Backbone as a ProteinNet text record, in pm:
[ID]
protein_1_A
[PRIMARY]
FAGKMADSDYESVLCVRPEVHVYRIPPRASNRGYRAADWKLDQPAWTGRLRITAKGKVAYIKLEDKNTGELFAQAPVEQHPGIAVEAVTDSSRYFVIRIEDGNGRHAFIGIGFVDRGDSFDFNLALQEHFKWVKKESEIASQPLDTGPKLDLGFKEGQTIKINIGNIKKKDNAAGAAKPRPPSTGGISLLPPPPSGGKLTNTQMSQDQAVPQPMSASAPSALLHGGSTTNSSHPVTAATDVWGDFTTASSSAPNPGQQSTGWIQF
[TERTIARY]
2313.9	2171	2093.1	2154.3	2076.4	2017	2088	2037.2	1951.1	1934.9	1860.1	1711.6	1657.7	1514.1	1476.3	1564.1	1531.9	1552.2	1658.4	1687.2	1671.9	1562.2	1535.5	1624.2	1689.3	1775.6	1916.6	1947.8	2082	2087.6	2188.7	2204.6	2332.2	2319.1	2433.8	2463.1	2589.5	2633.3	2637.9	2567.6	2561.4	2661.4	2683.1	2769.4	2817.4	2941.3	2998	3069.6	3032.1	3099.6	3161.2	3288.7	3357.4	3312.6	3252.3	3217.5	3087.2	2997.4	2870.7	2833.4	2767.1	2722.7	2571.2	2525.5	2382.5	2341.3	2221.9	2172.3	2028	2000.3	1859.3	1800.6	1683.2	1625.1	1494.6	1463.8	1334.8	1221	1099.2	983.7	980.2	918.8	909.2	825.8	878.2	808.8	703.7	725.2	630.1	641.4	556.4	559.2	669.4	747.3	853	970.5	982.4	1091.8	1180.8	1282.3	1376.2	1491	1546	1661.7	1774.6	1893.8	2008.4	2054.2	2024.6	2065.1	1993.6	1880.5	1807.1	1865.7	1958.3	2018.2	2144.2	2185.9	2311.2	2424.4	2472.6	2569.3	2702.9	2737.3	2863.9	2854.8	2734	2715.1	2638.7	2703.6	2635.1	2606.7	2495.5	2456.8	2537.1	2583	2658.6	2739.8	2856	2941.3	2984.6	2970.9	3007.9	3020.2	2994.5	3007.2	2869.2	2851.3	2724.5	2745.4	2651.7	2655.7	2516.1	2506	2377.8	2380.7	2282.2	2269.3	2133.3	2118.4	1992.3	1961.1	1836.2	1785.6	1654.4	1660	1541.8	1520	1399	1365.6	1393.6	1417.7	1430.7	1577.6	1607.5	1741.4	1739.8	1857.2	1868	1986.4	1956.1	2061.3	2098.7	2222.8	2266.5	2375.2	2353.5	2452	2523	2654.2	2731	2851.9	2897.9	3017.5	3140	3229.4	3345.2	3436.2	3452.1	3549.6	3491.1	3376	3318.8	3217	3158.8	3055.2	2920	2905.8	2777.1	2673.9	2554	2447.4	2391.6	2390.5	2332.6	2186.2	2155.3	2018	2016.6	1898.1	1884.4	1751.1	1750.9	1630.6	1598.6	1495.3	1455.1	1395.1	1435.3	1388.6	1321.8	1191.1	1116.7	1096.7	1114.6	1109	1189.8	1237.3	1317.7	1294.7	1268.8	1249.9	1120.1	1121	1004	1021	934.5	933.5	1051.9	1115.2	1225	1351.5	1376.1	1494.6	1449.6	1488.9	1450.6	1569.1	1603.2	1712.7	1663.3	1755.5	1720.2	1716.7	1658	1640	1757	1846.6	1952.5	2093.1	2107.5	2240.2	2227.6	2336.3	2339.5	2409.9	2462	2535.7	2454.4	2328.4	2247.5	2114.2	2071.7	1947.9	1872.7	1744	1659.7	1616.2	1640	1602	1506.4	1426	1326.3	1377.9	1416.8	1471.2	1361.9	1382.6	1287.8	1365.8	1298	1362.5	1323.4	1237.7	1194.3	1071.2	1026.3	905.5	789.3	800.8	693.6	712	816.5	839.2	939.2	923.2	1010.7	1036.7	1138.8	1174.4	1250.8	1252.2	1324.2	1449.7	1563.1	1688.5	1758.6	1850.3	1927.4	2066	2116.3	2253	2324.6	2455.9	2534	2673.4	2728.7	2861.2	2956.7	3078.6	3180	3219.9	3235.2	3275.7	3151.6	3149.8	3036.1	3031.4	3146.1	3148	3080.6	3090.9	3023.9	2872.7	2823.7	2678.7	2629.3	2714.8	2677.6	2669.9	2768.2	2766.5	2647.6	2612.7	2496.5	2368.2	2349.4	2227.8	2226.3	2344.7	2352.3	2325	2373.3	2351.4	2203.1	2128.4	1983.9	1913.5	1953.1	1889.9	1912.5	2035.2	2065.6	1990.9	1979	1908	1761.5	1695.8	1552.7	1529.3	1627.3	1617.3	1618.9	1703.3	1705.2	1574.5	1520	1393.4	1281.8	1278.3	1175.1	1190.4	1312.9	1336.7	1298.1	1332.8	1297	1145.6	1077.2	931.4	867.7	923	869.2	891.8	1007.7	1036.2	945	921.7	837.1	691.7	648.4	509.3	483.6	587.6	570.2	550.6	469.5	453.8	583.8	601.5	726.6	740.5	630.9	637.7	551	614.1	539.1	544.3	641	655.5	577	552.7	482.4	569	504.3	576.2	619	740.5	794.2	767	701.6	674.6	784.6	880.6	992.3	971.4	853.3	828	795.7	803.1	771.4	619.7	577.4	436.6	406.8	278.4	238.1	277.8	354.6	399.7	524.1	577.7	696.4	821.2	911.1	1035.4	1151.1	1270	1391.2	1489.6	1581.2	1686.5	1820	1903.7	2036.8	2138.7	2223.9	2327.7	2458.7	2505.8	2630.3	2734.6	2831.8	2934.1	3058.8	3152	3283	3274.1	3180.6	3170	3218.2	3326.3	3382.5	3303.1	3286.9	3216.6	3309	3250.8	3328.9	3376.2	3496.7	3557	3474.6	3428.7	3354.6	3206.3	3150.4	3007	2927.8	2807.9	2723.3	2681.6	2697.4	2655	2755.8	2870.3	2969.3	3052.3	3074.3	3150.8	3298.8	3374.9	3517.4	3583.5	3681.4	3747.5	3831.7	3835.9	3915	4060.6	4151.1	4294	4337.4	4427.1	4470.5	4549.1	4540.1	4608.3	4757.8	4835.9	4982.5	5042.8	4963.2	5017.7	5018.6	5061.9	5067.6	4940.9	4928.1	4816.1	4700.5	4584.5	4465.5	4412.9	4378.2	4327.1	4177.9	4134.4	3991.9	3926.4	3803.9	3735.8	3720.5	3714.2	3699.6	3563.7	3552.6	3422.8	3325	3198	3098.1	3130	3075.2	3106.9	3056.3	2950.3	2896.2	2952.2	3047.6	3094.8	3233.6	3266	3396.4	3411.4	3530.7	3559.7	3608.5	3565.7	3611.4	3740.5	3804.8	3930.7	3909.1	3794.7	3765.8	3750	3679.2	3658.8	3789	3876.6	4004.2	4091.1	4088.3	4170.3	4118.7	3986.9	3930.7	3960.2	3965	3996.1	4140.5	4231.7	4371.4	4405.3	4317.4	4346.4	4339.6	4431.2	4436.7	4351.1	4253.3	4167.5	4245.6	4228.5	4294.2	4190.8	4208	4112.6	4125.1	4013.3	4009.6	3997.6	4067.1	4064.4	3928.9	3906.5	3776.6	3755.9	3865.8	3853	3844.1	3845.6	3844.9	3718.2	3599.8	3479.8	3472.6	3508.8	3501.4	3603.2	3718	3818.8	3777.6	3714.3	3672	3563.8	3480.1	3376.4	3434.3	3551.1	3613.9	3716.5	3717.6	3808.8	3946.2	3967.8	4099.9	4117.4	4232.5	4263.7	4329.8	4329	4388	4536.6	4603.4	4749.2	4812.4	4730.7	4785.4	4810.2	4935.9	4969.3	4981.7	4996.4	5008.8	4876.5	4765.6	4631.2	4553.2	4575.4	4497.9	4354.2	4268.3	4125.5	4096.7	4024.1	3988.4	3849.9	3822.9	3692.5	3585.6	3623.6	3522.7	3463.9	3548.1	3497.1	3455.9	3466.4	3429.7	3279.4	3217.8	3073.1	3026.7	3122	3084.1	3102.7	3167.3	3182.3	3277	3247.5	3332.9	3296.6	3206.7	3165.7	3277.3	3359.6	3466.8	3572.4	3603.1	3702.5	3649.9	3517.6	3460.4	3456.4	3447	3440.6	3574.7	3681.8	3814.6	3849	3900.5	3933.6	4057.8	4156.6	4283.4	4347.2	4421.5	4485.2	4605.1	4636.2	4750	4872.2	4966.3	5083.7	5166.4	5155.4	5235.3	5177.3	5053.6	4989.9	5023.8	5023	5046.9	4924.5	4949.5	4839.4	4757.1	4625.2	4531.8	4473	4508.8	4452.5	4325.2	4277.8	4156.9	4190.4	4099.7	4120.6	4045.6	4112.8	4055.6	4025.9	3920.8	3877	3911.1
-7106.6	-7081.7	-7056.5	-7078.2	-7077.1	-6940.6	-6832.5	-6700.7	-6637	-6701.9	-6637.7	-6629.6	-6733.1	-6734.2	-6632.1	-6619.2	-6527.2	-6382.5	-6354.1	-6217.8	-6207.2	-6150.2	-6144.7	-6043.1	-5953	-5852.5	-5905.8	-6021	-6076.4	-6152.1	-6122.1	-6187.6	-6270.8	-6396.6	-6487.5	-6527.6	-6560.5	-6602.2	-6754.5	-6813.1	-6958.7	-7012.7	-6939.3	-6990.8	-6873.5	-6885	-6785.4	-6860	-6832.2	-6890.4	-6775.7	-6789.4	-6673.5	-6640.4	-6737.9	-6710.6	-6780.1	-6702.7	-6753.8	-6675.4	-6743.6	-6680.6	-6664.3	-6552.2	-6522.9	-6527.7	-6592.1	-6609.1	-6559.8	-6499.8	-6473.5	-6602.9	-6635.9	-6764.5	-6740.7	-6827.7	-6817	-6862.7	-6829.7	-6877.7	-7031	-7081.2	-7225.7	-7281.3	-7377.7	-7435.4	-7535.4	-7606.3	-7708.6	-7719.5	-7803.3	-7824.9	-7921.5	-7968.6	-8062	-7993.7	-7863.3	-7793.2	-7721.5	-7653.5	-7578.3	-7670.4	-7631.7	-7703.4	-7601.8	-7630.7	-7540.8	-7539.3	-7642.5	-7647	-7541.2	-7488.7	-7385.9	-7245.8	-7233.8	-7105.3	-7084.8	-6964.8	-6936.9	-6942.4	-7063.2	-7084.1	-7016	-6992.9	-6927.6	-6775.8	-6723.9	-6579.1	-6542.3	-6549.9	-6512.9	-6363.3	-6323.5	-6182.3	-6109.6	-6183.6	-6118.7	-6224.7	-6187.4	-6279.2	-6206	-6274.4	-6212.7	-6316.2	-6270.5	-6355.6	-6387.9	-6507.6	-6549.2	-6564.5	-6508.8	-6519.5	-6551.9	-6652.4	-6691.8	-6648.4	-6569.5	-6525.5	-6569.6	-6559.1	-6596.2	-6493	-6454.2	-6363.4	-6421.3	-6478.7	-6548.4	-6677.5	-6696.5	-6816.3	-6802	-6681.9	-6654.7	-6655.5	-6722.2	-6720.7	-6626.9	-6568.2	-6473.1	-6513.5	-6527.7	-6552.5	-6416.8	-6374.1	-6241.6	-6254.8	-6183.5	-6175.9	-6042.5	-6045.4	-5925.9	-5912.5	-5791.4	-5765.6	-5825.6	-5884.8	-5950.2	-5850.2	-5733.5	-5637.5	-5542.5	-5486.3	-5385.6	-5441.2	-5558	-5613.5	-5550.4	-5470.4	-5406.6	-5512	-5494.5	-5591	-5575.4	-5685.2	-5688.5	-5731.4	-5836.6	-5884.8	-5981.2	-6000.8	-6098.6	-6170.1	-6292.7	-6376	-6425	-6373.4	-6426.4	-6566.4	-6656.5	-6796.1	-6823.2	-6848.7	-6877.1	-7025.3	-7108.4	-7252.8	-7318.2	-7440.1	-7512	-7662.5	-7732.4	-7681.9	-7603.2	-7512.4	-7427.5	-7350.1	-7252.4	-7173.5	-7079	-7044	-6946.9	-7004.8	-7135.3	-7201.6	-7331.4	-7351.1	-7472.4	-7519.1	-7646.7	-7704.1	-7737.4	-7729	-7765.4	-7917.1	-7962.5	-8107.1	-8175.5	-8099.4	-8162.9	-8138.6	-8075.5	-8052.6	-8025.9	-8057.7	-8032.5	-7901.8	-7827.3	-7703.9	-7577.4	-7595.5	-7479.1	-7481	-7357.4	-7340.4	-7218.8	-7216.1	-7100	-7041.4	-6909	-6844.6	-6729.6	-6694.8	-6589.8	-6467.1	-6363.3	-6244.1	-6138.9	-6049.7	-5941.7	-5811.9	-5702.1	-5571.4	-5493.1	-5549.9	-5481.2	-5396.7	-5379.1	-5300.5	-5388	-5518.4	-5608.7	-5670.5	-5628.3	-5687	-5802.6	-5903.7	-6020.9	-6069.9	-6150.8	-6208.9	-6338.4	-6425.7	-6552.4	-6543.7	-6578.4	-6580.1	-6713.9	-6745.1	-6867.5	-6838.3	-6923.1	-6910.9	-7044.1	-7037.4	-7158.7	-7146.1	-7257.4	-7262.1	-7336.4	-7288.7	-7357.8	-7488.8	-7486	-7605.8	-7675.6	-7807.7	-7885.1	-7880.2	-7868.9	-7860.3	-7734.7	-7624.4	-7501.5	-7516	-7583.4	-7605.9	-7697.1	-7792.9	-7881.2	-7801.7	-7715.9	-7634.2	-7538.1	-7484	-7394.7	-7466.5	-7584.3	-7660	-7708.1	-7749.3	-7800.8	-7691.5	-7570.2	-7460.9	-7430.9	-7435.1	-7412.5	-7527.1	-7647.9	-7763.2	-7761.6	-7731.9	-7731.3	-7618.8	-7504.7	-7394.2	-7428.6	-7481.2	-7510.3	-7636.8	-7720.8	-7832.6	-7779.4	-7679.8	-7617.6	-7544.4	-7474.9	-7403.6	-7500.2	-7615.2	-7714.8	-7767.2	-7792.3	-7843.6	-7741.1	-7614.2	-7509.9	-7491.9	-7507.7	-7495.1	-7608.1	-7728.5	-7841.6	-7823.5	-7771.7	-7749.1	-7641	-7536	-7426.2	-7468.4	-7566.7	-7611.1	-7704.8	-7761.5	-7853.6	-7775.5	-7829.5	-7763.4	-7770	-7674	-7667.1	-7781.4	-7818.7	-7924.1	-8040.3	-8141.3	-8256.6	-8376	-8379.7	-8494.3	-8476.2	-8585.1	-8575.3	-8507.3	-8434.4	-8366.1	-8466.7	-8450.7	-8538.7	-8478.4	-8557.9	-8515.2	-8572.1	-8487.4	-8531.3	-8502.2	-8458.1	-8429.6	-8555.7	-8545.6	-8657.8	-8673.5	-8796.2	-8825.2	-8811.5	-8806.8	-8792.4	-8916.5	-8896.6	-9007.3	-9077.2	-9034	-9098.2	-9047.1	-9137.5	-9102.7	-9166.1	-9116.2	-9173	-9199.4	-9290.9	-9323.3	-9286.1	-9221.5	-9179.9	-9256.6	-9331.5	-9410.2	-9334.2	-9281.6	-9206.7	-9295	-9338.8	-9428.6	-9353.9	-9431.7	-9381.6	-9268.3	-9278.8	-9179.9	-9246.6	-9194.5	-9253	-9208.6	-9303	-9270.5	-9192.9	-9105.5	-9030.5	-9123.3	-9091.3	-9179.8	-9183.8	-9068.4	-9060.9	-9040.3	-9115.8	-9104.4	-9155.6	-9100.7	-9140.7	-9284.7	-9363.8	-9503	-9597.3	-9546.7	-9634.6	-9698	-9827	-9899.9	-9880.1	-9854.4	-9836.5	-9971.8	-9978.5	-10108	-10149	-10279.9	-10331.9	-10335.7	-10299.5	-10303.9	-10447.2	-10467.2	-10604.4	-10663.1	-10792.5	-10863.2	-10866	-10836.7	-10837	-10965.4	-11067	-11193.4	-11195.2	-11305.6	-11317.4	-11376.3	-11363.4	-11424.9	-11326.3	-11374.7	-11290.6	-11288.6	-11171	-11156.2	-11178.9	-11252.2	-11276.7	-11155.6	-11133.1	-11020.4	-11042.9	-10937.5	-10953.7	-11011.9	-11076.5	-11134.6	-11026.1	-11059.5	-10960.3	-10904.6	-10781.4	-10711	-10784.9	-10864	-10933.6	-11071.8	-11113.9	-11251.8	-11263.9	-11199.1	-11208.6	-11340.8	-11396.5	-11522.1	-11494	-11577.4	-11565.2	-11641.3	-11613.6	-11682.2	-11829.8	-11867.9	-12010.8	-12082.8	-12020.3	-12084.8	-12097	-11992.3	-11998.1	-12105.4	-12123.8	-12226.8	-12363.2	-12378.4	-12508.7	-12546.8	-12443	-12473.8	-12516	-12463.4	-12496.4	-12626.1	-12675.5	-12799.6	-12916.4	-13009.7	-13130.2	-13236.6	-13288.1	-13390.4	-13517.2	-13570	-13692.9	-13786.6	-13912.7	-14008.2	-14008.3	-14024.8	-14021.3	-14163.7	-14187.1	-14321.1	-14347.8	-14472.6	-14512.9	-14467.1	-14441.5	-14399.2	-14251	-14173.1	-14027.7	-13974.2	-14020.6	-13961.9	-13982.4	-14102.5	-14128.6	-14050.3	-14027	-13948.5	-13803.9	-13755.5	-13616.6	-13592.4	-13694.4	-13678.8	-13658.7	-13715	-13702.1	-13591.7	-13505.1	-13390.9	-13425.5	-13547.1	-13586.9	-13557.1	-13598.1	-13579.9	-13703.8	-13721.6	-13841.6	-13830.5	-13944.7	-13947.9	-13991	-14026.4	-14069	-13945.4	-13894	-13771.3	-13789.2	-13915.4	-13937.1	-13931.5	-13937.9	-13931.4	-13822.2	-13697.4	-13588.3	-13590.5	-13542.1	-13537.1	-13409.7	-13420.2	-13303.8	-13256.8	-13132.8	-13074.8	-13136.9	-13200.1	-13257.6	-13382.4	-13466.6	-13590.9	-13575.1	-13453.9	-13429.9	-13418.7	-13510.2	-13507.1	-13414.4	-13365	-13280.2	-13132.8	-13100	-12958.6	-12888.8	-12767	-12682.4	-12688.3	-12785.5	-12788.9	-12837.7	-12929.7	-12983	-12879.4	-12796.7	-12692.9	-12584.4	-12559.4	-12456.3	-12498.9	-12636.3	-12684.8	-12680.6	-12678.9	-12674.4	-12530.2	-12506.7	-12371.5	-12323.3	-12415.4	-12375.5	-12498.4	-12489.5	-12607.3	-12647.7	-12776.5	-12830.3	-12813.5	-12733.5	-12710.2	-12833.6	-12931.6	-13053.1	-13149.3	-13127.8	-13218.7	-13179.3	-13277.9	-13251.3	-13192.1	-13117.9	-13054.2	-13156.9	-13148.9	-13244.1	-13189.6	-13067.3	-13008.9	-12931	-12922.4	-12844	-12697.7	-12616.9	-12472.3	-12423.6	-12353	-12301.1	-12154	-12114.4	-11974.5	-11904.7
1866.9	1844.1	1972.1	2089.6	2213.6	2242.4	2202.1	2237.1	2131.1	2018.8	1910.9	1938.8	2000.7	2026.7	2133.2	2235.6	2344.6	2302.8	2222.6	2181.9	2031.1	1983.9	1839.7	1768.6	1841.8	1780.5	1754	1811.1	1793	1660.8	1579.3	1449.6	1451.2	1420.4	1416.9	1273.5	1245.6	1113.2	1109.1	1013.5	1001.1	899.6	792.9	686	599.9	551.4	459.8	346.9	221.9	105.2	22.9	-13.5	-75.6	-217.7	-288.2	-427.4	-465.7	-523.9	-572.7	-698	-791.3	-916.1	-913.2	-967.9	-975.9	-1123.5	-1149	-1285.8	-1294.3	-1411.8	-1442.4	-1498.7	-1444.5	-1482.9	-1559.4	-1655.7	-1727.4	-1637.9	-1673.4	-1595.4	-1593.8	-1488.2	-1473.8	-1588.4	-1655.4	-1770.7	-1727.6	-1619.3	-1573.2	-1421.2	-1366.2	-1221.4	-1177.5	-1269.9	-1233.9	-1166.5	-1172.7	-1106.5	-1205.8	-1152	-1233.7	-1279	-1397.4	-1450.7	-1476.3	-1423.4	-1443.3	-1588.1	-1664.2	-1805.5	-1887.4	-1842.7	-1914.3	-1890.4	-1799	-1769	-1857.8	-1867.4	-1935.7	-1831.9	-1806.4	-1698	-1725	-1852.7	-1883	-1879.2	-1853.3	-1846.5	-1717.6	-1599.8	-1475.7	-1472.7	-1414.6	-1404	-1297.5	-1197	-1087.8	-1015.2	-964.7	-886.4	-760	-649.4	-521.8	-409.7	-288.8	-168.8	-113.8	-58.8	2.9	153.2	226.6	373.9	424.3	513.3	574	719.7	758.7	897.6	951.1	1083.1	1148.5	1254.3	1260.9	1364	1414.6	1533.7	1584.3	1506.8	1458.1	1382.2	1232.7	1186.2	1043.4	1003.5	892.3	833.7	712.4	684.5	572.7	484.3	354.1	256	196.2	220.2	178.4	71	-38.7	-146.7	-134.2	-110.6	-79.9	-175.1	-187.7	-268	-198.7	-278	-218.3	-147.8	-203.4	-152.9	-48.5	-76.9	12.1	110.3	83.3	169.4	148.8	41.4	14	-23.2	29.5	6.6	-135.2	-207.8	-341.7	-336.2	-262.6	-245.6	-127.2	-71.4	37.6	26.4	74.2	68.4	209.6	274.1	404.9	390.8	481.6	479.1	613.3	609.9	732.4	756.2	653.7	670.5	557.9	591.2	492.6	512.1	401.4	263.7	248.6	154.1	130.9	1.6	-14.1	-137.8	-148.5	-34.3	-37.4	-98.4	-83.7	-139.2	-202.7	-327.7	-399.3	-484.2	-473	-551.3	-692.1	-788.2	-926.7	-937.8	-1046.3	-1062.7	-1132.4	-1194.5	-1273.1	-1217.6	-1099.3	-1043	-893.6	-820.6	-675.6	-643.2	-743.9	-718.3	-744.2	-785.9	-823.6	-747.9	-715.2	-638.6	-692.3	-663.8	-693.8	-560.6	-540.3	-415.1	-444.9	-345.7	-357	-280.9	-352.2	-288	-269.9	-170.5	-141.4	-126	-156.5	-146.4	-21.9	64.8	185.2	166.1	43	14.5	-29.7	-10.5	-48.6	-185.8	-258.3	-389.4	-377.3	-460.9	-456.6	-599.7	-613.4	-744	-718.8	-823	-813.8	-901.6	-843.1	-917	-891.9	-978.6	-962.3	-909	-821.3	-770.8	-794.4	-810.4	-831	-772	-727.3	-666.2	-759.6	-762.2	-842.2	-776	-645	-569.4	-516.2	-532	-479.8	-327.6	-259.9	-113.5	-62.2	-139	-97.8	-101.8	-200.9	-209.5	-96.8	-58.4	53.5	183.1	211.1	333.2	335.2	220	209.2	249.7	196.5	227	372.1	424.3	561.3	664.2	638.3	732.6	749.2	640.3	648.9	722.7	697.2	763	914.1	956.3	1100	1172.3	1107.2	1171.8	1196.6	1097.8	1114.9	1197.3	1207.5	1302.1	1445.4	1467.5	1599.6	1628	1529.3	1547	1585.1	1521.3	1551.6	1694	1735.4	1870.8	1976.2	1950.9	2047.4	2056.3	1948.6	1950.5	2029.4	2017.6	2093.8	2243.1	2279.7	2422.1	2479	2400.7	2448.1	2464.3	2384.8	2393	2509.1	2567	2678.6	2808.1	2899.7	3030.4	3109	3197.8	3272.8	3370.2	3437.1	3538.1	3492.2	3433.6	3384.2	3477.8	3570.2	3659.3	3787.4	3857.8	3986.2	4090.3	4179.5	4285.2	4391.7	4438.2	4541.1	4678.2	4763.8	4900.6	4989.5	5026.9	5108.6	5256.9	5296.2	5436.5	5514.8	5648.3	5735.1	5746.9	5742.4	5766.2	5915.4	5949	6088.4	6165.8	6273.2	6355.1	6303.9	6195.2	6138.4	6207.8	6242	6308.8	6234.3	6263.4	6205.9	6317.7	6295.6	6390.9	6329.7	6410.1	6366.2	6447.9	6382.1	6447.8	6438.7	6552.7	6557.9	6624.7	6551.5	6604.3	6647.3	6707.9	6748.5	6850	6944.4	7052.7	7181.7	7241.7	7362.8	7485.6	7580.1	7703.9	7796.4	7875.4	7973.7	8084.4	8137.8	8238.1	8365.7	8413.1	8539.6	8515.2	8424.2	8395.7	8514.4	8531.2	8643.7	8628.4	8737.4	8734.8	8674.5	8628.4	8567.7	8677.7	8670.9	8771.3	8747.5	8856.1	8843.6	8820.7	8736.1	8711.1	8829.9	8861	8970.9	8930.6	9021.9	8987.3	8962.3	8870.2	8840.4	8956.2	8972.1	9080.5	9054.7	9159.7	9148.8	9199.9	9229.6	9280.8	9432.7	9489.1	9634.7	9691.4	9824.2	9895.7	9898.7	9864	9870.7	10011.7	10061.1	10197	10197.5	10300.8	10316.8	10380.4	10355.7	10419.1	10567.9	10647.2	10794.2	10828	10939.8	10982.4	11018.2	11029.1	11071.3	11208.6	11233	11358.3	11480.3	11468.6	11585.6	11604.1	11523.4	11529.8	11587.1	11705.9	11769.1	11842	11833.5	11903	12043.9	12142.6	12282.2	12300	12411.2	12441.3	12459.2	12517.1	12539.8	12409.1	12312.9	12182.8	12108	12115.5	12048	12107	12244.4	12308.3	12274	12269.7	12235.3	12092.8	11999.5	11860.3	11845.2	11938.3	11928.4	11996.9	12087.7	12160.1	12066.6	12088.3	12005.3	12071.4	12002.4	12065.8	12094.8	12220.1	12263.5	12324	12312.6	12374.1	12527.1	12595.5	12741.7	12795.9	12908.1	12968.1	13031.4	13063.5	13118.8	13261.2	13335.5	13475.5	13494.7	13382.1	13395.4	13456.6	13422.9	13483.8	13632.7	13679.4	13824	13900.7	13839.6	13909.6	13920.4	13821.7	13824.2	13928.2	13955.6	14056.5	14195.3	14228.5	14359.2	14363	14262.1	14262.1	14217.6	14172.4	14126.5	13981.5	13933	13792	13741.9	13614.2	13554.5	13557.4	13576.5	13587.1	13458.1	13360.2	13229.3	13145.9	13152.4	13082.6	12933.1	12895	12748.9	12678.7	12754.8	12693.8	12762.1	12735.5	12799.6	12754	12842.9	12816.2	12738.3	12629.8	12549.1	12582.7	12542.4	12570.1	12486.3	12374.9	12287.1	12345.2	12432.8	12491.4	12636.9	12693.5	12832.8	12842.7	12916.8	12930.9	13041.6	13126.3	13238.7	13210	13104.3	13071.5	13163.8	13200.2	13283.9	13431.6	13472.8	13613.6	13702.6	13659.1	13742.4	13768.5	13670.6	13693.3	13782.6	13772.3	13858.7	14003.9	14037.6	14175.5	14244.4	14171.9	14231.7	14262.2	14381.5	14420.5	14353.7	14337.9	14275	14218.6	14116.7	14059.1	14140.8	14138.3	14209.9	14124.7	14173.2	14088.8	14069.5	14158.9	14143.9	14046.4	14008.7	13915.1	13773.4	13689	13547.4	13480.3	13376.3	13302.6	13234	13254.2	13191.7	13064.5	13026.6	12904.4	12927.9	13056.1	13084.2	13102.3	13067.9	13080.1	13202.2	13290.5	13415.4	13399.5	13464.3	13459.2	13590
[MASK]
+++++++++++++++++++++++++++++++++++++++++++++++++++++++++++++++++++++++++++++++++++++++++++++++++++++++++++++++++++++++++++++++++++++++++++++++++++++++++++++++++++++++++++++++++++++++++++++++++++++++++++++++++++++++++++++++++++++++++++++++++++++++++++++++++++++++++

């Protein structure tokens, strides 16, 4: 049915029943409806095939010859239920339809099906068609845009943050500290001393000298240019109260004397 509303020239087939009987019916006796018992059911006026087609919103009930397909009569149906198709009051297999000849003339005739299932399919095909017509009319009457418009743009001053993971840093990036090589064991070397902190020979010799206690007569002997004779207790620079003056007053050391532990310049 989807293309029928858009293309009014397209005709679709809704239902085909292989056998239907046509009856001449008497005028309606009352407003209660038609009764199939008033018809001559054993003497149908015509027997053929029934086909229901649709073109746009209008359905057409067509009575055709079984063999040749020649049209015997047709009844246009613009709404259902309505005046174009009416069921009888005493049976579910018989209906009264309003046929037209295309020149403005119309007549009411009775139709009946031998099988009750055929009458059910006939009625169902008309109901489904006009149910679709009603639905399409409701959709067409609605406005195209009924919902609020979504504003997906950025507001003034609005920002977003994008988190991009799994990005490796470059090995030689600017400002990146180089990793220290791992220690291979052994003795760690101390850094060299400052450039202005060189040790003199005198300081190195004094650091290597072993401090020894000095005898009580050492100061007096040094005043007269002598030296101590106690070789087992050499005088150290740490307990010498005279410093390097005694060594400076001597012109040369006595080779026959034992070393007192003093350093001569």
